[in-house]
Structure formats: structure tokens, C-alpha cells
Coordinates of C-alpha atoms and ligand atoms in Angstrom, one line a residue:
M1448 CA -15.0 41.5 20.8
L1449 CA -12.1 39.3 21.6
G1450 CA -12.6 39.9 25.3
S1451 CA -15.8 37.9 25.3
Q1452 CA -14.0 34.9 24.0
S1453 CA -12.8 32.2 26.3
A1454 CA -9.0 32.0 26.6
D1455 CA -9.1 28.3 25.9
P1456 CA -9.6 27.8 22.1
A1457 CA -11.2 24.4 22.7
R1458 CA -14.0 26.1 24.7
R1459 CA -14.8 28.9 22.3
K1460 CA -18.4 29.3 21.3
S1461 CA -19.8 30.3 17.9
L1462 CA -21.9 33.5 17.6
H1463 CA -24.4 31.8 15.2
G1464 CA -25.5 28.8 17.3
H1465 CA -24.5 25.2 17.0
W1466 CA -25.6 22.1 15.2
S1467 CA -28.1 20.2 17.1
S1468 CA -26.2 16.9 16.6
K1469 CA -23.3 15.3 14.8
M1470 CA -25.9 14.0 12.3
A1471 CA -27.0 17.6 11.6
F1472 CA -23.5 18.6 10.7
V1473 CA -22.9 15.6 8.5
L1474 CA -26.2 16.2 6.7
A1475 CA -25.5 19.9 6.2
V1476 CA -22.0 19.3 4.8
T1477 CA -23.4 16.5 2.6
G1478 CA -26.1 18.8 1.4
S1479 CA -23.6 21.4 0.4
A1480 CA -21.3 18.8 -1.3
V1481 CA -24.0 17.0 -3.2
G1482 CA -25.4 19.3 -5.9
L1483 CA -25.1 20.4 -9.5
G1484 CA -21.4 19.6 -9.3
N1485 CA -22.2 15.8 -9.0
I1486 CA -25.0 15.5 -11.5
W1487 CA -24.7 18.4 -13.9
R1488 CA -21.0 19.2 -13.9
F1489 CA -19.3 15.9 -13.3
P1490 CA -20.6 14.1 -16.4
Y1491 CA -19.9 17.0 -18.8
V1492 CA -16.3 17.6 -17.6
V1493 CA -15.6 13.9 -17.8
G1494 CA -17.0 14.0 -21.3
E1495 CA -14.9 17.1 -22.3
N1496 CA -11.8 15.5 -21.0
G1497 CA -12.0 12.1 -22.5
G1498 CA -13.3 9.8 -19.8
G1499 CA -11.5 7.1 -17.8
A1500 CA -8.1 8.7 -17.2
F1501 CA -9.8 11.9 -16.1
V1502 CA -12.1 10.0 -13.7
L1503 CA -9.1 8.2 -12.1
V1504 CA -7.2 11.5 -11.6
Y1505 CA -10.4 13.0 -10.1
L1506 CA -10.7 10.1 -7.7
A1507 CA -7.1 10.4 -6.7
C1508 CA -7.6 14.1 -6.0
V1509 CA -10.6 13.5 -3.9
L1510 CA -8.8 11.0 -1.7
L1511 CA -5.3 12.6 -1.5
I1512 CA -6.2 16.3 -1.6
G1513 CA -9.9 16.6 -1.0
M1514 CA -10.2 14.6 2.2
P1515 CA -7.2 16.2 4.0
V1516 CA -8.3 19.7 3.0
M1517 CA -11.8 19.0 4.2
M1518 CA -10.5 17.9 7.6
S1519 CA -8.3 21.0 7.8
E1520 CA -11.2 23.3 7.0
I1521 CA -13.4 21.7 9.7
L1522 CA -10.7 21.8 12.3
I1523 CA -9.8 25.5 11.6
G1524 CA -13.4 26.4 11.6
R1525 CA -14.1 24.6 14.9
R1526 CA -11.1 26.1 16.6
G1527 CA -11.8 29.6 15.4
R1528 CA -15.6 29.4 15.9
R1529 CA -16.2 32.4 13.6
N1530 CA -16.7 33.3 10.0
P1531 CA -13.8 32.1 7.8
V1532 CA -12.2 35.6 7.6
A1533 CA -12.2 36.1 11.4
S1534 CA -11.2 32.5 12.2
M1535 CA -8.1 32.7 9.9
A1536 CA -7.1 36.0 11.4
L1537 CA -7.6 34.8 15.0
L1538 CA -5.8 31.5 14.6
G1539 CA -3.0 33.1 12.6
E1540 CA -2.3 35.4 15.5
E1541 CA -2.8 32.7 18.1
E1542 CA -0.4 30.3 16.4
G1543 CA 2.3 33.0 16.4
S1544 CA 2.0 33.8 12.7
T1545 CA 0.0 36.9 11.4
R1546 CA -3.5 38.1 11.1
H1547 CA -3.0 38.4 7.4
W1548 CA -4.2 34.8 7.0
K1549 CA -7.6 36.5 6.9
W1550 CA -7.0 37.1 3.2
I1551 CA -7.5 33.4 2.6
G1552 CA -10.9 33.8 4.1
V1553 CA -11.6 36.8 1.9
L1554 CA -10.5 34.8 -1.2
G1555 CA -13.1 32.2 -0.1
V1556 CA -15.9 34.8 0.4
V1557 CA -15.3 36.2 -3.1
A1558 CA -15.1 32.7 -4.6
G1559 CA -18.4 31.8 -3.0
I1560 CA -20.1 34.9 -4.4
L1561 CA -18.7 34.3 -7.9
I1562 CA -19.6 30.6 -7.9
L1563 CA -23.2 31.2 -6.7
S1564 CA -23.6 33.8 -9.4
Y1565 CA -23.5 31.1 -12.2
Y1566 CA -24.6 28.2 -10.0
S1567 CA -27.9 29.9 -9.5
V1568 CA -28.4 30.4 -13.2
V1569 CA -28.0 26.6 -13.8
A1570 CA -30.2 25.9 -10.8
G1571 CA -32.8 28.1 -12.5
W1572 CA -32.6 25.7 -15.5
T1573 CA -33.5 22.8 -13.2
L1574 CA -36.6 24.7 -12.0
A1575 CA -37.6 25.3 -15.6
Y1576 CA -37.1 21.7 -16.4
V1577 CA -39.4 20.7 -13.6
V1578 CA -42.1 22.7 -15.3
K1579 CA -41.2 21.3 -18.8
S1580 CA -41.3 17.7 -17.4
V1581 CA -44.7 18.1 -15.8
S1582 CA -46.1 19.5 -19.0
G1583 CA -45.0 16.4 -20.8
A1584 CA -42.7 18.3 -23.1
F1585 CA -40.3 15.4 -23.4
T1586 CA -42.7 12.5 -23.8
A1587 CA -41.5 10.4 -26.7
A1588 CA -39.4 13.4 -27.9
S1589 CA -36.6 12.7 -30.3
T1590 CA -33.0 13.8 -29.5
D1591 CA -33.3 16.6 -32.0
M1592 CA -36.5 17.9 -30.3
V1593 CA -34.9 17.8 -26.9
T1594 CA -31.8 19.6 -28.1
A1595 CA -33.8 22.2 -29.9
Q1596 CA -35.8 22.8 -26.7
Y1597 CA -32.6 23.3 -24.7
D1598 CA -31.2 25.7 -27.3
S1599 CA -34.2 27.8 -27.5
F1600 CA -34.6 27.8 -23.7
V1601 CA -31.1 29.1 -23.0
G1602 CA -31.4 31.5 -25.9
D1603 CA -34.1 33.4 -24.1
W1604 CA -32.5 35.6 -21.6
R1605 CA -35.7 36.8 -20.0
L1606 CA -36.7 33.3 -19.1
L1607 CA -33.2 32.5 -17.7
A1608 CA -33.3 35.7 -15.7
L1609 CA -36.7 34.8 -14.3
C1610 CA -35.5 31.3 -13.2
H1611 CA -32.3 32.7 -11.8
T1612 CA -34.3 35.3 -9.8
L1613 CA -36.7 32.6 -8.5
F1614 CA -33.8 30.4 -7.3
M1615 CA -31.9 33.2 -5.6
G1616 CA -35.1 34.1 -3.8
L1617 CA -35.4 30.5 -2.5
A1618 CA -31.7 30.6 -1.4
V1619 CA -32.0 34.0 0.4
F1620 CA -35.1 32.8 2.1
V1621 CA -33.4 29.8 3.8
V1622 CA -30.1 31.6 4.6
G1623 CA -32.0 34.5 6.1
R1624 CA -33.7 32.2 8.6
G1625 CA -30.5 30.8 10.1
V1626 CA -28.3 27.7 9.9
E1627 CA -30.4 25.1 11.6
R1628 CA -34.0 25.6 10.7
G1629 CA -35.1 24.1 7.4
L1630 CA -31.7 23.0 6.2
E1631 CA -31.5 19.8 8.2
Q1632 CA -35.0 18.6 7.2
A1633 CA -34.4 19.4 3.5
V1634 CA -31.1 17.4 3.4
R1635 CA -32.4 14.5 5.5
F1636 CA -34.9 13.7 2.9
M1637 CA -33.2 14.9 -0.3
V1638 CA -30.0 12.9 -0.2
P1639 CA -31.6 9.5 0.3
A1640 CA -34.3 10.3 -2.2
L1641 CA -31.7 11.4 -4.8
L1642 CA -29.8 8.2 -4.1
L1643 CA -32.9 6.1 -4.6
L1644 CA -33.9 7.8 -7.8
L1645 CA -30.4 7.5 -9.3
L1646 CA -30.6 3.7 -8.6
V1647 CA -33.9 3.5 -10.4
L1648 CA -32.4 5.4 -13.3
L1649 CA -29.3 3.2 -13.2
G1650 CA -31.6 0.2 -13.6
Y1651 CA -33.1 1.8 -16.7
S1652 CA -29.6 2.7 -18.1
V1653 CA -28.4 -0.8 -17.5
T1654 CA -31.3 -2.4 -19.4
S1655 CA -31.9 0.2 -22.1
G1656 CA -28.6 2.0 -22.5
S1657 CA -25.3 0.9 -24.0
F1658 CA -24.0 0.0 -20.5
G1659 CA -20.8 -1.7 -21.6
E1660 CA -19.7 1.2 -23.7
G1661 CA -20.6 3.7 -20.9
L1662 CA -18.6 1.7 -18.4
T1663 CA -15.6 1.5 -20.7
F1664 CA -15.7 5.2 -21.4
M1665 CA -15.9 6.0 -17.7
F1666 CA -13.3 3.6 -16.3
S1667 CA -10.8 2.5 -18.8
P1668 CA -8.2 5.1 -19.0
V1669 CA -6.7 6.4 -22.2
W1670 CA -3.8 8.3 -20.8
E1671 CA -2.7 9.8 -24.1
D1672 CA -6.0 11.7 -24.2
L1673 CA -5.4 13.4 -20.8
T1674 CA -3.6 16.8 -20.9
W1675 CA -2.3 18.7 -18.0
D1676 CA -5.2 21.0 -18.6
G1677 CA -7.4 18.0 -18.0
V1678 CA -5.6 17.2 -14.8
L1679 CA -6.2 20.8 -13.6
A1680 CA -9.9 20.3 -14.5
A1681 CA -10.0 17.0 -12.5
M1682 CA -8.5 18.7 -9.5
G1683 CA -10.9 21.7 -9.8
Q1684 CA -13.8 19.4 -10.0
A1685 CA -12.7 17.6 -6.9
F1686 CA -12.6 20.9 -5.0
F1687 CA -15.9 22.0 -6.4
T1688 CA -17.8 18.9 -5.7
L1689 CA -16.6 18.6 -2.1
S1690 CA -17.3 22.3 -1.5
I1691 CA -13.8 22.8 -0.3
G1692 CA -11.1 25.5 -0.8
M1693 CA -13.4 28.5 -0.1
G1694 CA -14.1 28.4 3.6
A1695 CA -17.7 27.0 3.3
I1696 CA -16.8 23.9 5.3
M1697 CA -14.9 26.1 7.7
A1698 CA -18.0 28.2 8.3
Y1699 CA -20.0 25.0 8.9
G1700 CA -17.2 23.7 11.2
A1701 CA -17.5 26.8 13.3
Y1702 CA -20.9 25.4 14.5
L1703 CA -19.6 21.9 15.2
P1704 CA -19.8 20.5 18.8
E1705 CA -16.4 19.7 20.3
E1706 CA -16.9 16.0 20.7
T1707 CA -17.7 15.2 17.0
S1708 CA -15.0 13.2 15.2
I1709 CA -13.6 15.2 12.3
P1710 CA -12.1 12.3 10.3
G1711 CA -15.4 10.4 10.7
A1712 CA -17.6 13.2 9.5
S1713 CA -15.3 14.0 6.6
G1714 CA -15.1 10.4 5.5
T1715 CA -18.9 10.1 5.5
V1716 CA -19.3 13.2 3.3
V1717 CA -16.6 12.3 0.9
V1718 CA -18.0 8.8 0.3
A1719 CA -21.6 10.0 -0.1
D1720 CA -20.5 12.7 -2.5
T1721 CA -18.3 10.5 -4.6
M1722 CA -21.0 7.8 -4.8
I1723 CA -23.5 10.2 -6.1
A1724 CA -21.2 11.5 -8.8
M1725 CA -20.2 8.0 -9.9
L1726 CA -23.9 7.0 -10.0
A1727 CA -24.7 10.0 -12.2
G1728 CA -21.9 9.1 -14.6
L1729 CA -23.1 5.5 -14.7
V1730 CA -26.6 6.7 -15.6
I1731 CA -25.6 9.3 -18.1
F1732 CA -22.8 7.7 -20.2
P1733 CA -24.7 4.5 -21.2
L1734 CA -27.6 6.7 -22.3
V1735 CA -25.3 8.9 -24.3
F1736 CA -24.0 5.9 -26.3
A1737 CA -27.5 4.6 -26.7
S1738 CA -28.7 7.9 -28.1
G1739 CA -26.1 7.9 -30.9
L1740 CA -25.1 11.5 -29.9
E1741 CA -21.5 10.9 -29.0
G1742 CA -20.7 14.4 -30.1
I1743 CA -22.6 15.7 -27.1
L1744 CA -19.8 14.5 -24.8
E1745 CA -17.7 17.5 -25.8
A1746 CA -20.6 19.9 -25.9
G1747 CA -20.4 21.0 -22.3
P1748 CA -23.1 22.2 -19.8
G1749 CA -26.1 21.1 -21.8
L1750 CA -25.3 17.4 -21.5
V1751 CA -27.6 16.4 -18.6
F1752 CA -30.4 18.7 -19.8
K1753 CA -30.4 17.0 -23.2
I1754 CA -29.7 13.3 -22.5
L1755 CA -31.9 12.7 -19.5
P1756 CA -35.1 14.3 -20.8
W1757 CA -34.7 12.4 -24.0
A1758 CA -34.0 9.0 -22.3
L1759 CA -36.8 9.5 -19.7
G1760 CA -39.2 10.5 -22.5
Q1761 CA -38.7 7.0 -24.0
M1762 CA -39.4 5.3 -20.7
P1763 CA -42.8 4.3 -19.4
G1764 CA -43.8 6.8 -16.7
G1765 CA -41.0 9.0 -18.0
A1766 CA -42.8 12.4 -17.4
F1767 CA -43.2 11.3 -13.7
F1768 CA -39.5 10.3 -13.3
S1769 CA -38.3 13.3 -15.1
T1770 CA -40.3 15.6 -12.9
I1771 CA -39.0 13.9 -9.7
F1772 CA -35.5 14.0 -11.0
F1773 CA -35.5 17.8 -11.7
I1774 CA -37.2 18.5 -8.4
L1775 CA -34.5 16.5 -6.5
L1776 CA -31.8 18.2 -8.5
S1777 CA -33.3 21.6 -7.6
F1778 CA -33.3 20.6 -3.9
A1779 CA -29.7 19.5 -4.2
A1780 CA -28.8 22.8 -5.8
W1781 CA -30.7 24.6 -3.1
T1782 CA -28.8 23.0 -0.2
S1783 CA -25.6 23.8 -1.9
A1784 CA -26.5 27.4 -2.6
I1785 CA -27.0 27.9 1.1
G1786 CA -23.4 26.8 1.7
L1787 CA -22.1 29.0 -1.0
M1788 CA -23.6 32.1 0.7
E1789 CA -22.8 31.2 4.3
P1790 CA -19.2 32.5 4.5
A1791 CA -20.1 35.9 3.0
V1792 CA -23.2 36.2 5.1
A1793 CA -21.5 35.2 8.4
W1794 CA -18.7 37.6 7.6
V1795 CA -21.1 40.6 6.9
V1796 CA -23.0 39.8 10.1
E1797 CA -19.8 39.8 12.3
H1798 CA -17.8 42.4 10.5
F1799 CA -20.4 45.0 9.7
N1800 CA -22.7 44.3 12.6
K1801 CA -25.8 43.6 10.5
T1802 CA -28.6 41.3 11.3
R1803 CA -28.7 38.0 9.5
A1804 CA -31.6 39.1 7.4
Q1805 CA -29.9 42.3 6.3
A1806 CA -26.6 40.6 5.5
T1807 CA -28.4 37.9 3.5
A1808 CA -30.4 40.5 1.5
M1809 CA -27.2 42.4 0.7
I1810 CA -25.1 39.4 -0.4
G1811 CA -28.1 37.8 -2.2
G1812 CA -28.7 41.1 -4.1
L1813 CA -25.1 41.3 -5.2
I1814 CA -25.0 37.7 -6.4
W1815 CA -28.3 38.1 -8.2
L1816 CA -26.9 41.1 -10.1
L1817 CA -23.6 39.3 -11.0
G1818 CA -25.7 36.3 -12.2
F1819 CA -26.8 38.4 -15.2
A1820 CA -23.3 38.0 -16.7
S1821 CA -23.9 34.2 -16.8
V1822 CA -27.5 34.6 -18.0
F1823 CA -26.3 36.7 -21.0
S1824 CA -23.5 34.2 -21.8
Y1825 CA -26.0 32.0 -23.5
N1826 CA -27.7 34.6 -25.6
L1827 CA -26.9 38.3 -25.8
L1828 CA -23.2 37.8 -25.1
A1829 CA -22.8 34.3 -26.5
D1830 CA -20.2 35.5 -28.9
F1831 CA -18.2 37.6 -26.4
K1832 CA -15.4 35.2 -25.6
P1833 CA -12.4 36.7 -23.6
F1834 CA -9.7 34.0 -23.4
G1835 CA -11.7 31.9 -25.9
R1836 CA -14.5 31.2 -23.5
T1837 CA -17.9 32.7 -22.6
I1838 CA -18.1 34.7 -19.4
F1839 CA -19.9 31.7 -17.9
D1840 CA -17.1 29.3 -18.8
N1841 CA -14.5 31.8 -17.6
L1842 CA -16.2 32.1 -14.2
G1843 CA -16.1 28.3 -13.8
R1844 CA -12.5 28.2 -14.8
L1845 CA -11.4 31.0 -12.5
T1846 CA -13.3 29.8 -9.4
N1847 CA -13.1 26.0 -9.6
D1848 CA -9.7 25.5 -11.3
I1849 CA -7.8 28.4 -9.8
M1850 CA -9.4 30.0 -6.7
L1851 CA -10.5 26.8 -4.9
P1852 CA -7.2 25.0 -5.3
L1853 CA -5.3 28.1 -4.3
G1854 CA -7.5 28.5 -1.2
G1855 CA -7.0 24.7 -0.5
L1856 CA -3.2 25.1 -0.9
F1857 CA -3.1 27.9 1.8
I1858 CA -5.5 26.1 4.1
A1859 CA -3.3 23.0 4.0
V1860 CA -0.2 25.0 4.6
F1861 CA -1.9 26.8 7.5
A1862 CA -3.2 23.6 9.1
G1863 CA 0.1 21.6 8.5
W1864 CA 2.8 24.2 8.9
V1865 CA 1.5 27.2 10.8
M1866 CA -0.7 25.5 13.4
C1867 CA 1.3 23.7 16.1
R1868 CA 1.0 20.0 16.5
N1869 CA -0.9 20.4 19.8
S1870 CA -3.6 22.5 18.3
S1871 CA -4.3 20.2 15.3
A1872 CA -3.9 17.0 17.3
D1873 CA -6.3 18.4 19.9
E1874 CA -9.0 18.9 17.2
L1875 CA -8.4 15.7 15.3
G1876 CA -8.7 13.6 18.5
G1877 CA -5.1 12.7 19.3
A1878 CA -1.9 11.8 17.5
G1879 CA -2.8 8.3 16.2
L1880 CA -2.3 6.8 12.8
I1881 CA -5.0 8.9 11.1
Y1882 CA -3.5 12.0 12.5
K1883 CA 0.0 11.1 11.2
L1884 CA -1.4 10.3 7.8
W1885 CA -3.4 13.5 7.6
R1886 CA -0.3 15.5 8.6
V1887 CA 1.9 14.1 5.9
L1888 CA -0.8 14.7 3.3
V1889 CA -1.4 18.2 4.4
R1890 CA 2.2 19.2 4.8
F1891 CA 3.6 17.6 1.7
V1892 CA 1.3 15.9 -0.7
V1893 CA -1.4 18.6 -0.9
P1894 CA 0.8 21.7 -1.4
V1895 CA 3.3 19.9 -3.8
G1896 CA 0.5 18.3 -5.7
I1897 CA -1.5 21.5 -6.3
L1898 CA 1.7 23.4 -7.2
I1899 CA 2.8 20.8 -9.8
V1900 CA -0.7 20.8 -11.4
F1901 CA -0.7 24.6 -11.5
L1902 CA 2.7 24.9 -13.0
K1903 CA 2.3 22.0 -15.5
S1904 CA -1.1 23.2 -16.8
S1905 CA 0.1 26.8 -17.2
G1906 CA 3.2 25.5 -19.1
L1907 CA 5.6 26.9 -16.6
L1908 CA 7.1 23.5 -15.7
P1909 CA 8.4 21.8 -18.9
D1910 CA 8.3 18.1 -19.4
L1911 CA 11.4 16.3 -18.4
G1912 CA 13.0 14.0 -21.0
Ligands
LIG3369 N1 -20.3 21.2 -4.0 C1 -21.3 21.9 -4.7 C2 -21.8 21.0 -5.8 O1 -21.2 20.0 -6.1 C3 -20.9 23.2 -5.2 C4 -20.1 24.0 -4.2 C5 -18.8 24.4 -4.4 C6 -20.4 24.4 -2.9 N2 -18.4 25.1 -3.3 C7 -19.3 25.1 -2.4 C8 -21.6 24.3 -2.2 C9 -19.4 25.6 -1.1 C10 -21.6 24.8 -0.9 C11 -20.5 25.4 -0.4 O2 -22.8 21.3 -6.4

């Protein structure tokens, strides 16, 4: 296998084809980043963690940890040109360390599988909400009616299983066809459309919501309300929303042409992703305060599925906008699901010598089965709460707040300490200011930051003074 590789790492070719242009890569990574994380998860974790202070910590994590880790993933992926497991093993050896770095790739493959198992269930909800919107179920509905609809919907495991199955089918269909076909087109239209729709909804929320109150909640920090557990959640959300820490971006980077600027591509993705999350918050929070349902802020995953249908139901043309909204959200979830499967699929193709279609069917089937644990968390197993949370909540906690930052920590250490200067500078386009900044972040700020948050939130590092 290795014999067929060029001796010069900069000339190595991917086994899965390449992106047709720089734009295609940026679109694909944006498509993976923009998803349920921005629109469904961001508002409810902000709500659960008290607002402004959490948002500021989240933004700091995106900038100081997320951006450098994303650049590291792309550069490792492009230099290795293989699935994340093989790239880490290959580069580990090449840089004079060990092939055991492959375990970071394995951690990522597992994280992707676990994340998609619950992600697909929520994506299934968005499919169901398209149908509900079309049928006019929310037109002029009261907050009570919308809440009751949500509760009875998630209480029906057969319906959730059906939606989850449908969504996994869609994901498997695209991944099975290969990286380039389909995905580019989907993202090219989905991201601008989503942006546009959010702006329309923002207009509505500015005029009809309690905009001042929403703004205050989102941006004026009340530091006393933020716990270390909240800081951990903010960091986890930063990793999740940017799709980093699990090798997905590494897998995409493996198909990136040599001449593309890594800092430029990363910057574009980070800005687009952050903008969409902020917009979602600016739409949701003013509506929450207008609805008089402040309690809903702490109520978790149902937030968007209750507030938006209610608000849109009050608006002229609401059924139309609500339909479009859930269609776009399904698309956003779809382009993310593809990224979540890619590391596992690329690994099975290369490691077990399967065709892409076979590998996708195997991985898709496994994820589909695991998804039932999340389906049942809302009905049959709603009262089964190991560590005080449902299985669904535990999965989110384990993957987003623990596995992704842990993966990010090792990726940063690898890019900053194990890879020699020449290799990383070669990929990042020379040793200019951006390179120096990246290197300081990746060597010191990222690892130390993640460690402190881990230790503080687990209570292992006591407060000084
Ligand atoms: N970023 C995605 C979202 O916000 C979720 C996600 C996490 C993801 N890790 C990923 C998507 C890896 C693709 C690849 O919804």
C-alpha cells in the first residue's frame, strides 16, 4: 500500500478523488458545520446556561480553540491524504513519533458514529415538522397547543423510529455515491437560502418579538450564573458546531488541492458558521420572551420545535415560512450527516477493502441501530437516567463535551509539537505572521485551555483563593 505513495508528502494523492475547486471544499466544510448544532442546539444550550456569559465564552472558544484546531485538521488531512486513522498513523511515523497516533483517528470515527446516532433522530423531527407545517398544524396555534404537539410527537417511538429511518436512508444514499456528486450542489443552494430565511425571520422577530429583552439575554453577561460546567458546555458546543475534534475536517482535507489556502478556507467556514448560530439566537430569544414562556429556556432540546412553530403560526403566511424553515433545516442536517459518516466510511473502505457502497451500508446500518437508544430516550426509556440524564443527553455530553475536545487536544498537540516546523509551515503557506500565531495557539493556548476546562468542570482543580 505505502509503496504506491509518492515519497514527497506534498505530492501524495487521495484514494477518494479530489474536490473540483477550492469553492467546493469550502462549501462542503460549511455544509458540515452549519446544521442542527447552529439552529437547534445553540439556542437551547445558551438557554440552559444562562445566556450572555455563555455566549461570550463560546465565541472565545470558537476563535482561540476552534479556528486553530480546524486549521490543524485540514493540514494533517491534506498531508496524509487518507482516512483520519491512516493519516494519523502515517504522519506519526513520518514525523519520527509513532503509528499509535492512529488511535486519535479511531476516537474520531467512534465519535462520529455516536453523534450521528442521535443527530439523525433530531433530523427526523425536522422531517416530521415539514409535514406538520404543510398540513397547517401550527396555524394560529397557542403555545400550549404547540407544546402538546411536541410532547405527543416525541412520546410516540414508532413515529420517531420511522423519521430516523427515513433520514438515515437519505444520508446513506448521498455518502454511498461519493464525495463530490450531490453534496456540492446541495450546499451551494442551502447555505445562502438558510441565511436569507433567517434574515426574514429576524425581521419578524425584531418587529413582533421582545427584541430588547432577547438581545440583553444573549449578550449581556451575568458571570455569576456561569459555572465551570457551563464553560465545558460552551467549549463542547464550539467543537460540535464547527465539526472539529473528530477527524471529519481531516477527512475532507484529504481531498483538498495543494494550492488552496488553509487559513483562508478555515476563516470563511468559521465566520459563516458563527453568523448562522448568532442569527438563530437573535431570532429565537426575542420570540421566547414574547411568548411568555421563559421557563422553556431551561427545557432543553424542544426549544426550537416549540417556539418557532408557535411564532410562525401567528404570522401571515406562517405555514409557508414554517415549511421552508424545516425543509432548510433538514437540508442543513443532511449535509452535516454526510460529514459525520465520512471518517468511518473512508476508514472501512481503505482498511477492510470494501467498496464505498458496502462500507456506507455497514456504517449506516450500525448507526441506525444505535439510534434507537435515542429514540427510546423520549418515550419507553424516558425515566431511565444513568448519571441523572437520559441516554440521549448522556450521548451529547459524552461526545460533544468530552470526546471532541479530547480529540482536539491531541490534534493540536500533534500539529504543534509532533509535526516539525517545515511540515506545518509547508502546508500553511510559509512562516508568516498567521503561521506564528497559529503555532502559539496550537502549542500552548489550545492544550492548556482544554485541560483547564476539563479539570475545573470535573472538580479536580480547586479554585484558588
Ligand atoms: N457541525 C454540525 C452541526 O452543527 C454537527 C457536527 C459535529 C458534524 N461534528 C461533525 C457534522 C462532523 C459533520 C462532521 O450541526
